[in-house]
PDB file of C-alpha atoms in Angstrom:
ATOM      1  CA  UNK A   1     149.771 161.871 183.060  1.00  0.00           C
ATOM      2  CA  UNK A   2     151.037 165.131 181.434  1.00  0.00           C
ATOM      3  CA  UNK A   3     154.012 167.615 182.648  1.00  0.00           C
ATOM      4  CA  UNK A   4     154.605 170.785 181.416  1.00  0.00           C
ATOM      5  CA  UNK A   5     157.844 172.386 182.567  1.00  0.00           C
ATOM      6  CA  UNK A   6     159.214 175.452 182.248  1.00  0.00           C
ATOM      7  CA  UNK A   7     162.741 175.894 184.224  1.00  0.00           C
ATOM      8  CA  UNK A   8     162.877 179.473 183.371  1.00  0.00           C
ATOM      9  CA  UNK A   9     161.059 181.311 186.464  1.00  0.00           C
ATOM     10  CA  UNK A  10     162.078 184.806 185.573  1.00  0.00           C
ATOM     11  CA  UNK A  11     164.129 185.955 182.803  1.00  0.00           C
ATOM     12  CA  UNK A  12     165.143 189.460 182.731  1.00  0.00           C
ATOM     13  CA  UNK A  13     166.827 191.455 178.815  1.00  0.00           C
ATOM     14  CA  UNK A  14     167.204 194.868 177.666  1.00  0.00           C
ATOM     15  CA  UNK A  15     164.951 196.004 175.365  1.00  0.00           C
ATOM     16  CA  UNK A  16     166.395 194.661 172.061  1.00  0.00           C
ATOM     17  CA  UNK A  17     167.601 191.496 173.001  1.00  0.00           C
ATOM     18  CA  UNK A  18     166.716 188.262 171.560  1.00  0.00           C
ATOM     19  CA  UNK A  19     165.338 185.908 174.505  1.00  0.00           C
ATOM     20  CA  UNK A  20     164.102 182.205 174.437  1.00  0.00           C
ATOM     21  CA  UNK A  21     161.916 180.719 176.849  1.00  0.00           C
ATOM     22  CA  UNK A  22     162.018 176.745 177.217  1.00  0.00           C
ATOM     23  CA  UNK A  23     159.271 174.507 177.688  1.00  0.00           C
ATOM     24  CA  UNK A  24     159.483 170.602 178.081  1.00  0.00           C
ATOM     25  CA  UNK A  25     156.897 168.535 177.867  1.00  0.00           C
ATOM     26  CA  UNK A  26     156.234 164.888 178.888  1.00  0.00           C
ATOM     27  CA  UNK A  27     153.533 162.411 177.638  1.00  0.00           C
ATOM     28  CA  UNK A  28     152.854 159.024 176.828  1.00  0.00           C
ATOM     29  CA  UNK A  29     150.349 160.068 174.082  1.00  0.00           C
ATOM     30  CA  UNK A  30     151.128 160.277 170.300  1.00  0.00           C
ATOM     31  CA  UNK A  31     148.792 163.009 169.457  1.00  0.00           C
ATOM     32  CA  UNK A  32     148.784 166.131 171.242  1.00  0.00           C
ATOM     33  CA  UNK A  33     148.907 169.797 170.921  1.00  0.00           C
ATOM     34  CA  UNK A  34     150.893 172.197 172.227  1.00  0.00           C
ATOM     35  CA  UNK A  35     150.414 176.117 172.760  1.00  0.00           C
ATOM     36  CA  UNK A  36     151.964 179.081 174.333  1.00  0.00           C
ATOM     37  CA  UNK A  37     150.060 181.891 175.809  1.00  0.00           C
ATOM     38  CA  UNK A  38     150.948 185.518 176.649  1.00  0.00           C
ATOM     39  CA  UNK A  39     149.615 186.901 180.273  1.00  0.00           C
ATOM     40  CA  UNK A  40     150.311 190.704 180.643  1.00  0.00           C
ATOM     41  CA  UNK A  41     149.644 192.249 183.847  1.00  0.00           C
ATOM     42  CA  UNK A  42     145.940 192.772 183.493  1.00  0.00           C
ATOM     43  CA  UNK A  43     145.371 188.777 183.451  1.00  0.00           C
ATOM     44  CA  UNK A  44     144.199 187.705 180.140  1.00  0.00           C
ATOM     45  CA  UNK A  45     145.588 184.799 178.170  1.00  0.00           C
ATOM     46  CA  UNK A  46     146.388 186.134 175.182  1.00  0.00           C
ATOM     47  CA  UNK A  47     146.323 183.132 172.705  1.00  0.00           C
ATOM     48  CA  UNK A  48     150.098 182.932 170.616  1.00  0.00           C
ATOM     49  CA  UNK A  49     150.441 179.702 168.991  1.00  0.00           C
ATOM     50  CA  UNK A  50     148.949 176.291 168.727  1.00  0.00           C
ATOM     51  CA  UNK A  51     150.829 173.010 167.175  1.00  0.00           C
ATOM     52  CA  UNK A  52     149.407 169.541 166.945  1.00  0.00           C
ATOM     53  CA  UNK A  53     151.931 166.588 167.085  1.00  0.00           C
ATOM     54  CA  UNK A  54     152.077 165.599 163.991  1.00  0.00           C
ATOM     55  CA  UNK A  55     153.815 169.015 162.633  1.00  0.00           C
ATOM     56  CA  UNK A  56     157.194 169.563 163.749  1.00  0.00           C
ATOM     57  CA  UNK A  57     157.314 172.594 161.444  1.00  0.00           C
ATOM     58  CA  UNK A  58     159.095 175.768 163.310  1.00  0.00           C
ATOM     59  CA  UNK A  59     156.753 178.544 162.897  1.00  0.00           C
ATOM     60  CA  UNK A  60     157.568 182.429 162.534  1.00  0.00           C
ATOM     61  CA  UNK A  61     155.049 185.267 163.097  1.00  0.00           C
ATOM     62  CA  UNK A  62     156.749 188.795 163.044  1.00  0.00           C
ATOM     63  CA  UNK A  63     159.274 188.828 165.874  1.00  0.00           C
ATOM     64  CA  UNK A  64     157.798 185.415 167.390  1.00  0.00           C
ATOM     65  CA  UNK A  65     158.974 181.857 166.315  1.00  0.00           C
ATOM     66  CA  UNK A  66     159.002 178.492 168.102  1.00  0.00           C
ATOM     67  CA  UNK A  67     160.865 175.605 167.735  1.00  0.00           C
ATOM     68  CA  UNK A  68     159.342 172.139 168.380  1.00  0.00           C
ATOM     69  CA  UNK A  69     161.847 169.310 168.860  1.00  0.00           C
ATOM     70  CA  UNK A  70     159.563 165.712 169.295  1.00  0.00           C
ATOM     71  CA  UNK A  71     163.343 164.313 169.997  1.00  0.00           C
ATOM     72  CA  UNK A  72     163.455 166.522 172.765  1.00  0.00           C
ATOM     73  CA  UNK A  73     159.887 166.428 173.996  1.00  0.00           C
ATOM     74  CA  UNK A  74     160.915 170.820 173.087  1.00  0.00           C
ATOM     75  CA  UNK A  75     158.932 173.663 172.410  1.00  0.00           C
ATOM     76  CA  UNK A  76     160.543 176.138 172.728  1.00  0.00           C
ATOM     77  CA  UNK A  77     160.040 180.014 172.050  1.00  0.00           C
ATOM     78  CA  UNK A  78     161.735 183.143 170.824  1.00  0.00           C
ATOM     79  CA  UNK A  79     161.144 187.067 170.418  1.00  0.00           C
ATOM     80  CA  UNK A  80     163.250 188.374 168.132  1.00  0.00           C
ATOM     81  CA  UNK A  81     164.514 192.193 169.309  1.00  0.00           C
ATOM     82  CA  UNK A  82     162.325 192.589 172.298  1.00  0.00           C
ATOM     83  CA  UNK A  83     160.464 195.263 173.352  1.00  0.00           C
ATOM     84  CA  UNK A  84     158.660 196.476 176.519  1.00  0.00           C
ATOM     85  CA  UNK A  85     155.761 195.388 175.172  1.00  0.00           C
ATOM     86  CA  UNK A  86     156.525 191.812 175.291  1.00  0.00           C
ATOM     87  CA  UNK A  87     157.016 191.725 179.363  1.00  0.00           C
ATOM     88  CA  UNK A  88     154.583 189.383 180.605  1.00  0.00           C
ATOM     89  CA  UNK A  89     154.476 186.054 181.955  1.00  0.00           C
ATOM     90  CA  UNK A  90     154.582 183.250 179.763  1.00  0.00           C
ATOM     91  CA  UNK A  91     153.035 179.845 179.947  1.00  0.00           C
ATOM     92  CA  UNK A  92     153.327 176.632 177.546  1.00  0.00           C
ATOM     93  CA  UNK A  93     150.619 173.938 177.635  1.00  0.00           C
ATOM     94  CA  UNK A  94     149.532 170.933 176.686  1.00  0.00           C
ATOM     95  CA  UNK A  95     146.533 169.164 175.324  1.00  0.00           C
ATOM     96  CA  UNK A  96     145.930 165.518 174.403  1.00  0.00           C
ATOM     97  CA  UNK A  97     144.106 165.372 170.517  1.00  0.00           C
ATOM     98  CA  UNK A  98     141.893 162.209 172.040  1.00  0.00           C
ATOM     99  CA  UNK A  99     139.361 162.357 175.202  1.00  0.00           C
ATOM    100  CA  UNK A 100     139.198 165.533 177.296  1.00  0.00           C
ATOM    101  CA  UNK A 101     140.380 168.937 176.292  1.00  0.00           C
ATOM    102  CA  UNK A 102     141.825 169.480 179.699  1.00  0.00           C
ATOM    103  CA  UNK A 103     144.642 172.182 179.571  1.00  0.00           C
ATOM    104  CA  UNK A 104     148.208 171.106 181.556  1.00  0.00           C
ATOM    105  CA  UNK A 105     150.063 174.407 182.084  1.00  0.00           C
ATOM    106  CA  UNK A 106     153.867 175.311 183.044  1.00  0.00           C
ATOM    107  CA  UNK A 107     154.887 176.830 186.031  1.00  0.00           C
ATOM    108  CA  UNK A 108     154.971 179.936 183.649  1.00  0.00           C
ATOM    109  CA  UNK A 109     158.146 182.220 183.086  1.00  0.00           C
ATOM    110  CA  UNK A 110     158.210 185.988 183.706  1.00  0.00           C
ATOM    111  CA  UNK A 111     159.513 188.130 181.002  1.00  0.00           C
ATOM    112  CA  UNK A 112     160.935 191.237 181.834  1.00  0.00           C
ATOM    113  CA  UNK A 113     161.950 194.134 179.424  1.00  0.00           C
ATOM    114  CA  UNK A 114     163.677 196.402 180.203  1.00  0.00           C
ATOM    115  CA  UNK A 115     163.959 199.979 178.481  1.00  0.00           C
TER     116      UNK A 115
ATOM    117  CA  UNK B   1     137.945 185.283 166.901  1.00  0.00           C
ATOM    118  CA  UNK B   2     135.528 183.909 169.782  1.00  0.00           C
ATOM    119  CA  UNK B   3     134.635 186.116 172.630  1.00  0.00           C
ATOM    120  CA  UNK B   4     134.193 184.977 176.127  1.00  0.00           C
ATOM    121  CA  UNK B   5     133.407 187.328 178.863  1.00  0.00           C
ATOM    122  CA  UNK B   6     133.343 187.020 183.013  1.00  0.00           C
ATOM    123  CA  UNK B   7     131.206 188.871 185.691  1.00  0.00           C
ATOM    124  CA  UNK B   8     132.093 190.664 187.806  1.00  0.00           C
ATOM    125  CA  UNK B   9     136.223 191.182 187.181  1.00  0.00           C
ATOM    126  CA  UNK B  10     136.765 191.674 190.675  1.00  0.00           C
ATOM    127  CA  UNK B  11     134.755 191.132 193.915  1.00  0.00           C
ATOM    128  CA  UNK B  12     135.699 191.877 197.607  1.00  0.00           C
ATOM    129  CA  UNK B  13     133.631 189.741 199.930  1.00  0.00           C
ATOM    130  CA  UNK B  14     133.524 189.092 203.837  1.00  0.00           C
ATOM    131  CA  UNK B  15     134.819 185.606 205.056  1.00  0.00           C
ATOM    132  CA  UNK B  16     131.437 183.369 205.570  1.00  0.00           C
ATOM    133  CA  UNK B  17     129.494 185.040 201.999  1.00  0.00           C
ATOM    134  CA  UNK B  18     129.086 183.124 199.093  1.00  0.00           C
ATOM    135  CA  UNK B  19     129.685 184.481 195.557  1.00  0.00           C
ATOM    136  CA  UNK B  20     129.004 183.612 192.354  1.00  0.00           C
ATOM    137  CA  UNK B  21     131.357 184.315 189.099  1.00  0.00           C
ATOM    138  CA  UNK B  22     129.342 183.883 185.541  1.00  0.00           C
ATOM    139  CA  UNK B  23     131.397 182.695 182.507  1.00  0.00           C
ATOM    140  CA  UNK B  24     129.372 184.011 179.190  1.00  0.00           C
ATOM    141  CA  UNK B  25     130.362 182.586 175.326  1.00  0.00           C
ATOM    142  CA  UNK B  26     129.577 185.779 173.885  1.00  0.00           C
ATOM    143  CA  UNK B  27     129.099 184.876 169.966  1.00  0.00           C
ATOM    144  CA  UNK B  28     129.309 180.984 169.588  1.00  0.00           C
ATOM    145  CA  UNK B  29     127.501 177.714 171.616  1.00  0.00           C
ATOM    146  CA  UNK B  30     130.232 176.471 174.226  1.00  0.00           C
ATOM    147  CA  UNK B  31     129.329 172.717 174.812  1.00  0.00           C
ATOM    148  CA  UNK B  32     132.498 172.501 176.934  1.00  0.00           C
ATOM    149  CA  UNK B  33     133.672 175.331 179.827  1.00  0.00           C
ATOM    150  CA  UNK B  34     136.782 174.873 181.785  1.00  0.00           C
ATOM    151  CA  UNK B  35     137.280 176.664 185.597  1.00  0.00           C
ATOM    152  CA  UNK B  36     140.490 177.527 186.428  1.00  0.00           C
ATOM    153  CA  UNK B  37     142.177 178.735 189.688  1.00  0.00           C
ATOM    154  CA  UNK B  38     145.261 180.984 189.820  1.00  0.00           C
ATOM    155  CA  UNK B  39     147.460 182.017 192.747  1.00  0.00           C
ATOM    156  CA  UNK B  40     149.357 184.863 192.541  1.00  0.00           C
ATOM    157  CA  UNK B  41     152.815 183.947 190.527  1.00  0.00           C
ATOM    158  CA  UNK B  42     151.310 180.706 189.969  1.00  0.00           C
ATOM    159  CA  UNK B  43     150.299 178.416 187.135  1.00  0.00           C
ATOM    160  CA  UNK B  44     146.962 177.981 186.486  1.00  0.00           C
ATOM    161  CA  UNK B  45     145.359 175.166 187.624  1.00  0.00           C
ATOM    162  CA  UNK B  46     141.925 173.477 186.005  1.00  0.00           C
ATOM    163  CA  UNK B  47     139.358 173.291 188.451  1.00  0.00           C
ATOM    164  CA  UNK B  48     136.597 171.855 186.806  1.00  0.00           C
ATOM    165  CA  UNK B  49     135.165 170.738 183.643  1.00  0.00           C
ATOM    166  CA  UNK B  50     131.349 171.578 182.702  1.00  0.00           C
ATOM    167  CA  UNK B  51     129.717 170.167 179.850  1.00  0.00           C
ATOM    168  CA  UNK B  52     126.064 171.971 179.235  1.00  0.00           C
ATOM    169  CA  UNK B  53     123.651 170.175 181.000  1.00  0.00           C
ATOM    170  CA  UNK B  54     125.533 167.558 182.723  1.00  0.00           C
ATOM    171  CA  UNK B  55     127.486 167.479 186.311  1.00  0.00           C
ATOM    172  CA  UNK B  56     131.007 169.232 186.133  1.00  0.00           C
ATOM    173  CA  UNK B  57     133.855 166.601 186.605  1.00  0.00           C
ATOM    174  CA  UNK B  58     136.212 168.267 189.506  1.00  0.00           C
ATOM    175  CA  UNK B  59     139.914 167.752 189.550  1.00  0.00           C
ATOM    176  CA  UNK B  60     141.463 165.610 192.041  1.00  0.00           C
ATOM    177  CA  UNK B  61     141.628 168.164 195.425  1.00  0.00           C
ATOM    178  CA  UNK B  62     138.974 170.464 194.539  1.00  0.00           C
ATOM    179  CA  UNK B  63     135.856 170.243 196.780  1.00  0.00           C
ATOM    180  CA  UNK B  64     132.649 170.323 194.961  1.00  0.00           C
ATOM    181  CA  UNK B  65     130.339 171.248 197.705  1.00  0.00           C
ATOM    182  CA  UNK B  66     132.622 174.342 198.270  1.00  0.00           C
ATOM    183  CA  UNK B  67     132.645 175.437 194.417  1.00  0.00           C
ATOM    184  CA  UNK B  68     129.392 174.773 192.556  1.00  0.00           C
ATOM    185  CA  UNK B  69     129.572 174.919 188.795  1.00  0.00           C
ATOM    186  CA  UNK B  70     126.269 174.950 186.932  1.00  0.00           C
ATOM    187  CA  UNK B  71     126.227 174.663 182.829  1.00  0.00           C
ATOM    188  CA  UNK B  72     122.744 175.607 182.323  1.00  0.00           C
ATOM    189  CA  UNK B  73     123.089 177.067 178.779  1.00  0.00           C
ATOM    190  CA  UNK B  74     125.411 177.149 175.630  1.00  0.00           C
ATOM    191  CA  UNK B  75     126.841 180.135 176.665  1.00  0.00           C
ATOM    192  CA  UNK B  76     126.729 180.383 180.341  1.00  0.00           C
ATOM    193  CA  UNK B  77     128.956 178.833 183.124  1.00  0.00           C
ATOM    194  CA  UNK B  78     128.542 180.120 186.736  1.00  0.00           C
ATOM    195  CA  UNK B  79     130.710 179.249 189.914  1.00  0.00           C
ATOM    196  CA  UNK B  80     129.920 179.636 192.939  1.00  0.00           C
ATOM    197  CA  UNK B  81     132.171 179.646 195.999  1.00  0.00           C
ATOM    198  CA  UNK B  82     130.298 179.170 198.706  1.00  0.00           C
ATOM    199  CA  UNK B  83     131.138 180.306 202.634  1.00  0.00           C
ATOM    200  CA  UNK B  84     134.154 181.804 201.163  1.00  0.00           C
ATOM    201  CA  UNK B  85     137.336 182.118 203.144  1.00  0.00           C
ATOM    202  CA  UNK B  86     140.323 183.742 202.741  1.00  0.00           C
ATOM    203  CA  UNK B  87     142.629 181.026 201.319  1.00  0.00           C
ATOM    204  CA  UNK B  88     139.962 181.463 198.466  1.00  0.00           C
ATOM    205  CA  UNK B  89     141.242 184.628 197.337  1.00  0.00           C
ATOM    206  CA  UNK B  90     142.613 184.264 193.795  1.00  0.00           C
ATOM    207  CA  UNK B  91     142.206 184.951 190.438  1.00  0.00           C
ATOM    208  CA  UNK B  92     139.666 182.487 188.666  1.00  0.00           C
ATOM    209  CA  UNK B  93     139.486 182.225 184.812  1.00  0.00           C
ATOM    210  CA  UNK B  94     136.777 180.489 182.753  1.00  0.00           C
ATOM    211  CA  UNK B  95     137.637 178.798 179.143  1.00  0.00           C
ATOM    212  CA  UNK B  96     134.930 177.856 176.619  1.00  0.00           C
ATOM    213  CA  UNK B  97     135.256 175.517 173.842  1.00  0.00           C
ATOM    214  CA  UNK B  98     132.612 174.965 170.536  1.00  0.00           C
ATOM    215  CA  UNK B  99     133.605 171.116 170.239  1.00  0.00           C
ATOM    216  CA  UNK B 100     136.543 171.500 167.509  1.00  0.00           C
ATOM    217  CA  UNK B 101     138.665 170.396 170.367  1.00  0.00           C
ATOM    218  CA  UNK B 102     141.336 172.879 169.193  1.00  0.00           C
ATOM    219  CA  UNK B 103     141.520 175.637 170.761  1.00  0.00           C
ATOM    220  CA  UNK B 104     139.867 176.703 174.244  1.00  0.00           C
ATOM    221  CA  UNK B 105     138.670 180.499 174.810  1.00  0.00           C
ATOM    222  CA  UNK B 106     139.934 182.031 177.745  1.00  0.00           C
ATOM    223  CA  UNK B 107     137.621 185.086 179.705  1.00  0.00           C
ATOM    224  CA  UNK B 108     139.298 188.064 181.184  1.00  0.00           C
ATOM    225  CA  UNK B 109     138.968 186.902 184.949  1.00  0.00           C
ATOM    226  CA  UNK B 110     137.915 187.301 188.066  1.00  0.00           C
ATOM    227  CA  UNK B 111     139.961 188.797 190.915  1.00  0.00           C
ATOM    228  CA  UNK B 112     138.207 187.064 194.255  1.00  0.00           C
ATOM    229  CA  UNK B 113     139.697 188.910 197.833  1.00  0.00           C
ATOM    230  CA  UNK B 114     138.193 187.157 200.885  1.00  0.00           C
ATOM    231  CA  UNK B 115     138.997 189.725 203.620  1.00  0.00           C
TER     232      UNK B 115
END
C-alpha cells in the first residue's frame, strides 16, 4: 500500500520568509507520480506540480520549487519570499503510473503568513 | 485547462433526508470520477471510484447503500447520501479524469451540514 506523510501540521513565517514543507512518501512500486496541491480557504485544490518517477529533476516555477530525493522517498517543497497569498493548506500525493488512478493524500500542512 | 464543476456548493439538510451532490466534466469526456470525503482539518480521503457506466468500486469502510454513486454519462457523476445524519456533515469533492492517467480534475466542492 501507499503512505503519504507530511510531519509538518502547521507551519507558521512572516511574510518574506522562505518556508519548506516536507512530504515522504512510501511505496513498493517503481513508477509513480507525485503532486502537490494548494487548498486556500474556499476549498479548491488548486493543482501545483506533478512528477512521474522516473524524473528526479528539481523543478522551479516563480517563487515555487520542489525537490525530489528517490534516496529519500522526498518531495519536498519551497516558496521562495512568501507572501500572504500563499497561506493555505498544503497536501502532497501520490499516484501509482500502473492500474488505478486512485489519489493517496498527506495529512496536509497549514501554511500561515503572516503580514 | 479542464473544468469540472459541483452542484450545489453547499446544502443544509435535516437528519433522516437524502441528498444528492452532481459532479459535471464541463469541457472534456471523464471516463473515470473519483468521490472524496473531507473532515474539517483533515486529509482527504477517496470514497469511491466511478467509471461511466459501470458499478463504483468503494473504499474499504465506506458503505455503499448509504452513498450511491451513479456514472450515467461522460460528464456526470452524482452522489447521493441517503438518510443523512450528522456525522455526514463534511466537505465532499469530486475529481474527473479523460484516461491520460496523469492528472485528475478536482471540482470546487460541496459543503454537506446535517443539522
Amino acid at each position: 500500500a501507499q503512505k503519504v506523510t507530511q510531519a509538518q501540521t502547521e507551519i507558521s513565517v512572516v511574510e518574506k520568509e522562505d518556508v519548506t514543507l516536507d512530504c515522504v512518501y512510501e511505496t513498493r512500486d517503481t513508477t509513480y507520480y507525485l503532486f502537490w496541491y494548494k487548498q486556500p480557504p474556499s476549498g479548491e485544490l488548486v493543482f501545483l506540480i506533478r512528477r512521474n518517477s522516473f524524473d528526479e529533476q528539481n523543478e522551479i516555477s516563480g517563487r515555487y520549487s520542489w525537490n525530489f530525493q528517490k534516496s529519500t522517498s522526498s518531495f519536498n517543497f519551497t516558496i521562495t519570499a512568501s507572501q500572504v497569498v500563499d497561506s493555505a493548506v498544503y497536501f502532497c500525493a501520490l499516484r501509482l503510473i500502473q492500474g488505478a488512478q486512485k489519489l493517496v493524500f498527506g495529512q496536509g500542512t497549514r501554511l500561515t503568513i503572516n503580514p | 485547462g479542464a473544468v469540472v464543476s459541483q452542484h450545489p456548493s453547499w446544502v443544509i439538510c435535516k437528519s433522516g433526508t437524502s441528498v444528492k451532490i452532481e459532479c459535471r466534466s464541463l469541457d472534456f469526456q471523464a471516463t473515470t470520477m473519483f468521490w472524496y470525503r473531507q473532515f474539517p482539518k483533515q486529509s482527504l480521503m477517496l470514497m469511491a471510484t466511478s467509471n461511466e457506466g459501470s458499478k463504483a468500486t468503494y473504499e474499504q469502510g465506506v458503505e455503499k447503500d448509504k452513498f450511491l454513486i451513479n456514472h450515467a454519462s461522460l460528464t456526470l457523476s452524482t452522489l447521493t447520501v441517503t438518510s443523512a445524519h450528522p456525522e455526514d456533515s463534511s466537505f465532499y469533492i469530486c475529481s474527473a479524469s479523460d484516461g491520460s492517467y496523469n492528472e485528475q480534475f478536482f471540482g470546487p466542492g460541496t459543503r454537506l451540514t446535517v443539522l
